[in-house]
mmCIF file of C-alpha atoms and ligand atoms in Angstrom:
data_model
loop_
_atom_site.group_PDB
_atom_site.id
_atom_site.type_symbol
_atom_site.label_atom_id
_atom_site.label_comp_id
_atom_site.label_asym_id
_atom_site.label_seq_id
_atom_site.Cartn_x
_atom_site.Cartn_y
_atom_site.Cartn_z
ATOM 1 C CA MET F 1078 -166.981 -76.928 47.683
ATOM 2 C CA ARG F 1079 -163.549 -75.410 47.309
ATOM 3 C CA ILE F 1080 -160.628 -77.493 45.811
ATOM 4 C CA ASP F 1081 -157.191 -76.369 45.978
ATOM 5 C CA VAL F 1082 -154.717 -78.207 43.793
ATOM 6 C CA LEU F 1083 -150.904 -78.038 44.580
ATOM 7 C CA THR F 1084 -149.021 -78.652 41.266
ATOM 8 C CA LEU F 1085 -145.872 -77.986 39.276
ATOM 9 C CA PHE F 1086 -147.994 -77.704 36.096
ATOM 10 C CA PRO F 1087 -151.136 -75.436 36.748
ATOM 11 C CA GLU F 1088 -151.404 -75.037 32.874
ATOM 12 C CA MET F 1089 -152.283 -78.818 32.531
ATOM 13 C CA PHE F 1090 -155.486 -78.016 34.042
ATOM 14 C CA GLU F 1091 -156.623 -75.152 31.939
ATOM 15 C CA SER F 1092 -158.568 -77.074 29.250
ATOM 16 C CA PRO F 1093 -160.405 -79.614 31.430
ATOM 17 C CA LEU F 1094 -161.533 -77.023 34.003
ATOM 18 C CA ASN F 1095 -162.873 -74.808 31.406
ATOM 19 C CA HIS F 1096 -165.142 -77.231 29.411
ATOM 20 C CA SER F 1097 -168.460 -78.822 29.867
ATOM 21 C CA ILE F 1098 -169.711 -79.805 33.456
ATOM 22 C CA LEU F 1099 -166.821 -78.422 35.146
ATOM 23 C CA LYS F 1100 -166.822 -75.093 33.690
ATOM 24 C CA LEU F 1101 -170.580 -74.921 34.290
ATOM 25 C CA ALA F 1102 -170.183 -75.979 37.894
ATOM 26 C CA LYS F 1103 -167.597 -73.267 38.431
ATOM 27 C CA GLU F 1104 -169.863 -70.616 36.696
ATOM 28 C CA ALA F 1105 -172.743 -71.725 38.964
ATOM 29 C CA GLY F 1106 -170.606 -71.275 41.920
ATOM 30 C CA VAL F 1107 -171.022 -74.949 42.962
ATOM 31 C CA VAL F 1108 -167.239 -75.326 43.100
ATOM 32 C CA ASP F 1109 -164.201 -72.945 43.598
ATOM 33 C CA ILE F 1110 -161.051 -74.480 41.943
ATOM 34 C CA VAL F 1111 -157.734 -72.728 43.027
ATOM 35 C CA LEU F 1112 -154.485 -73.770 41.409
ATOM 36 C CA THR F 1113 -151.252 -73.119 43.131
ATOM 37 C CA ASN F 1114 -147.641 -73.772 41.603
ATOM 38 C CA ILE F 1115 -145.477 -75.608 44.186
ATOM 39 C CA ARG F 1116 -142.362 -74.130 42.473
ATOM 40 C CA ASP F 1117 -143.320 -70.552 43.594
ATOM 41 C CA SER F 1118 -142.765 -71.666 47.357
ATOM 42 C CA SER F 1119 -139.082 -73.213 46.540
ATOM 43 C CA LYS F 1120 -136.453 -71.160 48.643
ATOM 44 C CA ASP F 1121 -133.715 -72.597 46.318
ATOM 45 C CA LYS F 1122 -132.202 -69.888 44.137
ATOM 46 C CA HIS F 1123 -132.928 -72.203 41.066
ATOM 47 C CA LYS F 1124 -136.517 -72.893 42.308
ATOM 48 C CA LYS F 1125 -135.550 -76.502 42.631
ATOM 49 C CA VAL F 1126 -138.305 -78.740 43.987
ATOM 50 C CA ASP F 1127 -136.893 -82.347 43.702
ATOM 51 C CA ASP F 1128 -133.666 -83.989 44.681
ATOM 52 C CA ARG F 1129 -131.827 -87.438 44.598
ATOM 53 C CA PRO F 1130 -133.234 -90.236 46.857
ATOM 54 C CA TYR F 1131 -131.167 -90.965 50.074
ATOM 55 C CA GLY F 1132 -129.940 -94.604 49.755
ATOM 56 C CA GLY F 1133 -129.683 -94.189 45.849
ATOM 57 C CA GLY F 1134 -131.966 -95.348 43.310
ATOM 58 C CA PRO F 1135 -133.382 -93.948 40.035
ATOM 59 C CA GLY F 1136 -135.121 -90.690 39.476
ATOM 60 C CA MET F 1137 -135.752 -87.652 41.817
ATOM 61 C CA VAL F 1138 -137.930 -87.117 44.660
ATOM 62 C CA MET F 1139 -140.133 -84.269 45.418
ATOM 63 C CA MET F 1140 -138.447 -82.143 48.501
ATOM 64 C CA CYS F 1141 -140.289 -81.305 51.673
ATOM 65 C CA GLN F 1142 -139.635 -77.536 51.890
ATOM 66 C CA PRO F 1143 -141.545 -76.392 48.659
ATOM 67 C CA VAL F 1144 -144.556 -78.571 49.238
ATOM 68 C CA PHE F 1145 -144.906 -77.835 53.193
ATOM 69 C CA ASP F 1146 -144.460 -74.064 52.519
ATOM 70 C CA CYS F 1147 -146.874 -74.245 49.632
ATOM 71 C CA PHE F 1148 -149.277 -76.314 51.594
ATOM 72 C CA GLU F 1149 -149.242 -73.870 54.609
ATOM 73 C CA GLN F 1150 -149.855 -70.731 52.560
ATOM 74 C CA VAL F 1151 -152.735 -72.425 50.561
ATOM 75 C CA GLU F 1152 -154.452 -73.799 53.962
ATOM 76 C CA LYS F 1153 -154.729 -70.371 55.174
ATOM 77 C CA LEU F 1154 -156.836 -69.215 52.213
ATOM 78 C CA SER F 1155 -159.974 -70.577 53.594
ATOM 79 C CA PRO F 1156 -161.214 -71.274 57.252
ATOM 80 C CA ASP F 1157 -162.787 -74.660 56.185
ATOM 81 C CA LYS F 1158 -160.730 -77.816 57.453
ATOM 82 C CA PRO F 1159 -159.514 -79.463 54.270
ATOM 83 C CA ARG F 1160 -159.356 -83.210 53.580
ATOM 84 C CA VAL F 1161 -155.611 -83.441 52.140
ATOM 85 C CA ILE F 1162 -155.022 -85.993 49.377
ATOM 86 C CA LEU F 1163 -151.819 -87.070 47.704
ATOM 87 C CA LEU F 1164 -152.067 -88.632 44.248
ATOM 88 C CA THR F 1165 -149.773 -91.646 44.033
ATOM 89 C CA PRO F 1166 -149.832 -95.005 42.492
ATOM 90 C CA GLN F 1167 -149.368 -96.280 46.103
ATOM 91 C CA GLY F 1168 -152.892 -94.767 47.276
ATOM 92 C CA LYS F 1169 -156.014 -96.559 47.993
ATOM 93 C CA PRO F 1170 -158.029 -97.056 44.709
ATOM 94 C CA PHE F 1171 -160.441 -94.179 43.571
ATOM 95 C CA THR F 1172 -163.810 -95.501 43.130
ATOM 96 C CA GLN F 1173 -167.316 -94.146 42.759
ATOM 97 C CA LYS F 1174 -167.834 -94.792 46.416
ATOM 98 C CA LEU F 1175 -164.798 -92.612 47.313
ATOM 99 C CA ALA F 1176 -166.124 -89.990 44.929
ATOM 100 C CA THR F 1177 -169.248 -89.859 46.655
ATOM 101 C CA GLU F 1178 -167.536 -89.586 49.966
ATOM 102 C CA LEU F 1179 -165.214 -86.825 48.688
ATOM 103 C CA ALA F 1180 -168.354 -84.799 47.424
ATOM 104 C CA GLY F 1181 -169.731 -84.678 50.872
ATOM 105 C CA GLU F 1182 -166.608 -82.657 52.075
ATOM 106 C CA LYS F 1183 -166.607 -78.897 52.218
ATOM 107 C CA ARG F 1184 -162.885 -78.538 51.101
ATOM 108 C CA LEU F 1185 -160.188 -80.670 49.340
ATOM 109 C CA ILE F 1186 -156.542 -80.007 48.935
ATOM 110 C CA LEU F 1187 -155.152 -82.189 46.145
ATOM 111 C CA ILE F 1188 -151.398 -82.394 45.941
ATOM 112 C CA ALA F 1189 -150.063 -83.563 42.589
ATOM 113 C CA GLY F 1190 -146.393 -84.785 42.540
ATOM 114 C CA HIS F 1191 -143.897 -85.544 39.669
ATOM 115 C CA TYR F 1192 -140.631 -87.566 39.436
ATOM 116 C CA GLU F 1193 -140.275 -90.836 41.370
ATOM 117 C CA GLY F 1194 -142.653 -89.633 44.203
ATOM 118 C CA PHE F 1195 -142.761 -87.601 47.375
ATOM 119 C CA ASP F 1196 -140.504 -87.383 50.496
ATOM 120 C CA GLU F 1197 -142.405 -89.537 52.762
ATOM 121 C CA ARG F 1198 -142.391 -86.712 55.448
ATOM 122 C CA ILE F 1199 -144.761 -84.869 53.110
ATOM 123 C CA ARG F 1200 -147.503 -87.545 53.630
ATOM 124 C CA THR F 1201 -146.979 -88.262 57.377
ATOM 125 C CA GLY F 1202 -146.139 -84.374 58.177
ATOM 126 C CA LEU F 1203 -149.406 -83.162 56.329
ATOM 127 C CA ASN F 1204 -151.519 -86.040 57.338
ATOM 128 C CA ALA F 1205 -152.404 -86.729 53.781
ATOM 129 C CA GLU F 1206 -154.244 -89.681 52.655
ATOM 130 C CA GLN F 1207 -152.881 -91.194 49.387
ATOM 131 C CA ILE F 1208 -155.309 -92.013 46.471
ATOM 132 C CA SER F 1209 -154.467 -93.796 43.255
ATOM 133 C CA ILE F 1210 -156.536 -93.771 40.089
ATOM 134 C CA GLY F 1211 -155.446 -97.206 38.923
ATOM 135 C CA ASP F 1212 -152.681 -99.763 38.713
ATOM 136 C CA TYR F 1213 -150.419 -97.966 36.279
ATOM 137 C CA VAL F 1214 -147.916 -95.138 36.639
ATOM 138 C CA LEU F 1215 -148.606 -91.870 35.220
ATOM 139 C CA SER F 1216 -145.691 -89.261 34.699
ATOM 140 C CA GLY F 1217 -147.377 -86.970 37.375
ATOM 141 C CA GLY F 1218 -150.307 -86.611 39.670
ATOM 142 C CA GLU F 1219 -152.029 -83.918 37.620
ATOM 143 C CA LEU F 1220 -154.113 -86.145 35.453
ATOM 144 C CA ALA F 1221 -155.195 -88.162 38.457
ATOM 145 C CA ALA F 1222 -156.221 -84.881 40.129
ATOM 146 C CA MET F 1223 -158.227 -84.013 37.116
ATOM 147 C CA VAL F 1224 -159.992 -87.329 37.154
ATOM 148 C CA ILE F 1225 -160.821 -87.049 40.783
ATOM 149 C CA ILE F 1226 -162.057 -83.254 40.387
ATOM 150 C CA ASP F 1227 -164.458 -84.513 37.384
ATOM 151 C CA ALA F 1228 -165.767 -87.483 39.164
ATOM 152 C CA VAL F 1229 -166.354 -85.631 42.402
ATOM 153 C CA VAL F 1230 -167.764 -82.308 40.892
ATOM 154 C CA ARG F 1231 -170.473 -83.767 38.820
ATOM 155 C CA LEU F 1232 -171.886 -85.289 41.984
ATOM 156 C CA LEU F 1233 -172.241 -81.965 43.717
ATOM 157 C CA PRO F 1234 -175.797 -80.620 43.842
ATOM 158 C CA GLY F 1235 -176.583 -78.307 40.970
ATOM 159 C CA ALA F 1236 -173.445 -79.486 38.943
ATOM 160 C CA LEU F 1237 -175.403 -81.393 36.388
ATOM 161 C CA GLY F 1238 -178.311 -79.738 34.421
ATOM 162 C CA ASP F 1239 -181.975 -80.566 35.294
ATOM 163 C CA GLY F 1240 -182.183 -82.985 32.669
ATOM 164 C CA GLU F 1241 -179.349 -85.110 33.881
ATOM 165 C CA SER F 1242 -178.806 -87.368 36.916
ATOM 166 C CA ALA F 1243 -175.767 -88.992 38.433
ATOM 167 C CA GLU F 1244 -177.966 -91.750 40.196
ATOM 168 C CA ASP F 1245 -178.946 -94.123 37.563
ATOM 169 C CA GLU F 1246 -175.455 -95.041 36.231
ATOM 170 C CA THR F 1247 -172.588 -97.672 36.127
ATOM 171 C CA PHE F 1248 -171.218 -97.996 39.613
ATOM 172 C CA SER F 1249 -173.764 -95.694 41.309
ATOM 173 C CA GLU F 1250 -174.630 -96.775 44.692
ATOM 174 C CA THR F 1251 -176.267 -95.210 47.911
ATOM 175 C CA ALA F 1252 -173.864 -94.019 50.640
ATOM 176 C CA SER F 1253 -174.665 -96.913 52.713
ATOM 177 C CA GLY F 1254 -173.194 -99.175 50.081
ATOM 178 C CA GLY F 1255 -176.495 -100.567 48.812
ATOM 179 C CA SER F 1256 -177.518 -100.317 45.355
ATOM 180 C CA THR F 1257 -180.552 -98.465 44.183
ATOM 181 C CA SER F 1258 -179.882 -97.912 40.443
ATOM 182 C CA LEU F 1259 -181.162 -100.103 37.602
ATOM 183 C CA THR F 1260 -177.692 -101.067 37.062
ATOM 184 C CA ALA F 1261 -177.496 -102.520 40.788
ATOM 185 C CA GLY F 1262 -173.783 -101.454 40.959
ATOM 186 C CA GLY F 1263 -172.776 -103.170 37.764
ATOM 187 C CA LEU F 1264 -172.220 -101.691 34.370
ATOM 188 C CA GLU F 1265 -174.881 -99.686 32.633
ATOM 189 C CA TYR F 1266 -177.179 -101.182 30.077
ATOM 190 C CA PRO F 1267 -176.981 -100.257 26.301
ATOM 191 C CA GLN F 1268 -178.496 -97.056 25.336
ATOM 192 C CA TYR F 1269 -179.992 -95.963 21.977
ATOM 193 C CA THR F 1270 -181.393 -92.685 20.371
ATOM 194 C CA ARG F 1271 -182.900 -91.721 16.984
ATOM 195 C CA PRO F 1272 -183.070 -92.893 14.311
ATOM 196 C CA GLU F 1273 -184.721 -96.292 14.775
ATOM 197 C CA THR F 1274 -182.645 -97.741 11.953
ATOM 198 C CA PHE F 1275 -179.065 -96.577 11.009
ATOM 199 C CA ARG F 1276 -177.051 -98.332 8.184
ATOM 200 C CA GLY F 1277 -179.456 -101.354 8.596
ATOM 201 C CA LEU F 1278 -178.715 -101.367 12.478
ATOM 202 C CA THR F 1279 -182.172 -101.366 14.591
ATOM 203 C CA VAL F 1280 -182.987 -100.471 18.020
ATOM 204 C CA PRO F 1281 -184.018 -103.387 20.149
ATOM 205 C CA GLU F 1282 -187.882 -103.916 19.868
ATOM 206 C CA ILE F 1283 -188.674 -103.618 23.564
ATOM 207 C CA LEU F 1284 -187.376 -100.065 23.961
ATOM 208 C CA LEU F 1285 -190.028 -98.927 21.448
ATOM 209 C CA SER F 1286 -192.836 -100.942 22.951
ATOM 210 C CA GLY F 1287 -193.698 -98.408 25.706
ATOM 211 C CA HIS F 1288 -193.770 -101.276 28.373
ATOM 212 C CA HIS F 1289 -191.885 -99.762 31.165
ATOM 213 C CA GLY F 1290 -191.881 -102.799 33.427
ATOM 214 C CA GLU F 1291 -190.512 -104.953 30.598
ATOM 215 C CA ILE F 1292 -188.016 -102.328 29.506
ATOM 216 C CA GLU F 1293 -186.697 -102.149 33.090
ATOM 217 C CA LYS F 1294 -186.379 -106.096 33.083
ATOM 218 C CA TRP F 1295 -184.648 -105.944 29.899
ATOM 219 C CA ARG F 1296 -182.186 -103.349 30.959
ATOM 220 C CA ARG F 1297 -181.504 -105.253 34.249
ATOM 221 C CA GLN F 1298 -180.824 -108.502 32.171
ATOM 222 C CA GLN F 1299 -178.515 -106.428 29.665
ATOM 223 C CA SER F 1300 -176.651 -104.851 32.484
ATOM 224 C CA LEU F 1301 -176.071 -108.023 34.415
ATOM 225 C CA GLU F 1302 -174.719 -109.707 31.078
ATOM 226 C CA ARG F 1303 -172.429 -107.001 30.349
ATOM 227 C CA THR F 1304 -171.061 -106.908 33.703
ATOM 228 C CA ARG F 1305 -170.494 -110.792 33.633
ATOM 229 C CA GLN F 1306 -168.644 -110.357 30.225
ATOM 230 C CA SER F 1307 -166.525 -107.315 30.999
ATOM 231 C CA ARG F 1308 -166.287 -107.021 34.723
ATOM 232 C CA PRO F 1309 -167.038 -110.284 36.505
ATOM 233 C CA ASP F 1310 -165.053 -109.036 39.388
ATOM 234 C CA LEU F 1311 -167.953 -106.605 40.317
ATOM 235 C CA LEU F 1312 -170.359 -109.394 40.709
ATOM 236 C CA LYS F 1313 -168.020 -111.344 42.934
ATOM 237 C CA ASP F 1314 -167.457 -107.953 44.839
ATOM 238 C CA LYS F 1315 -171.306 -107.981 45.547
ATOM 239 C CA GLN F 1316 -171.230 -111.309 46.973
ATOM 240 C CA LYS F 1317 -168.650 -110.613 49.716
HETATM 241 N N1 LIG E 947 -149.317 -90.504 39.836
HETATM 242 C C1 LIG E 947 -148.796 -91.205 39.085
HETATM 243 N N2 LIG E 947 -149.292 -92.379 38.913
HETATM 244 C C2 LIG E 947 -150.781 -92.146 39.524
HETATM 245 C C3 LIG E 947 -151.827 -92.934 39.701
HETATM 246 N N3 LIG E 947 -152.000 -94.226 38.972
HETATM 247 N N4 LIG E 947 -152.640 -92.643 40.480
HETATM 248 C C4 LIG E 947 -152.590 -91.523 41.167
HETATM 249 N N5 LIG E 947 -151.541 -90.671 41.163
HETATM 250 C C5 LIG E 947 -150.500 -90.947 40.344
#
């Protein structure tokens, strides 16, 4: 997969892209992530990229010219047709299901804005879909782009090492929407590792029993209980 990111702050991506799974995935050739600074495309003599909103109001708005020119230059860098995504709090919510869908694409172009938002003609003119990572306002789209890159890349075949699986975890579902994991689309069950006793705190007996059927049942119950406690909305969603 190729991911292009259009941003005013490419340096913000350096650390997250150069550690852990993302670093390994890049090194393994599973993903190619290319950062392009929108400001470099500004035709203004002061390299301006934002301006005041027509009709008044607070803050500044990202201008069309630098974003359109940057996009057109980046789009040409690969023959694959990209899925174009604008990071905004007005977008559709980013979920594991959407991450799985995006992981099936050959190419993504993520556009991270700053200030109060984008000139609306950027969305319409570039035929971009808007995605939000949650109901809160970040100071820019960069952190949202990083969240999406992380969630998508770890799903790509070959991104996780042999011993790891992205399937049996909280929120994982099949592409058809049906759940296959032990967690059944809910929150993951509690996990333990050695030692058996730490500061007097013990591992539940059942996990040491070797009874795989019973362990699976216990995990299912724990998963359901946790989901009921912390995210009852997920159980309601399943009943729809
Ligand atoms: N930019 C600012 N806030 C955002 C959010 N919640 N999701 C995506 N992009 C954003």
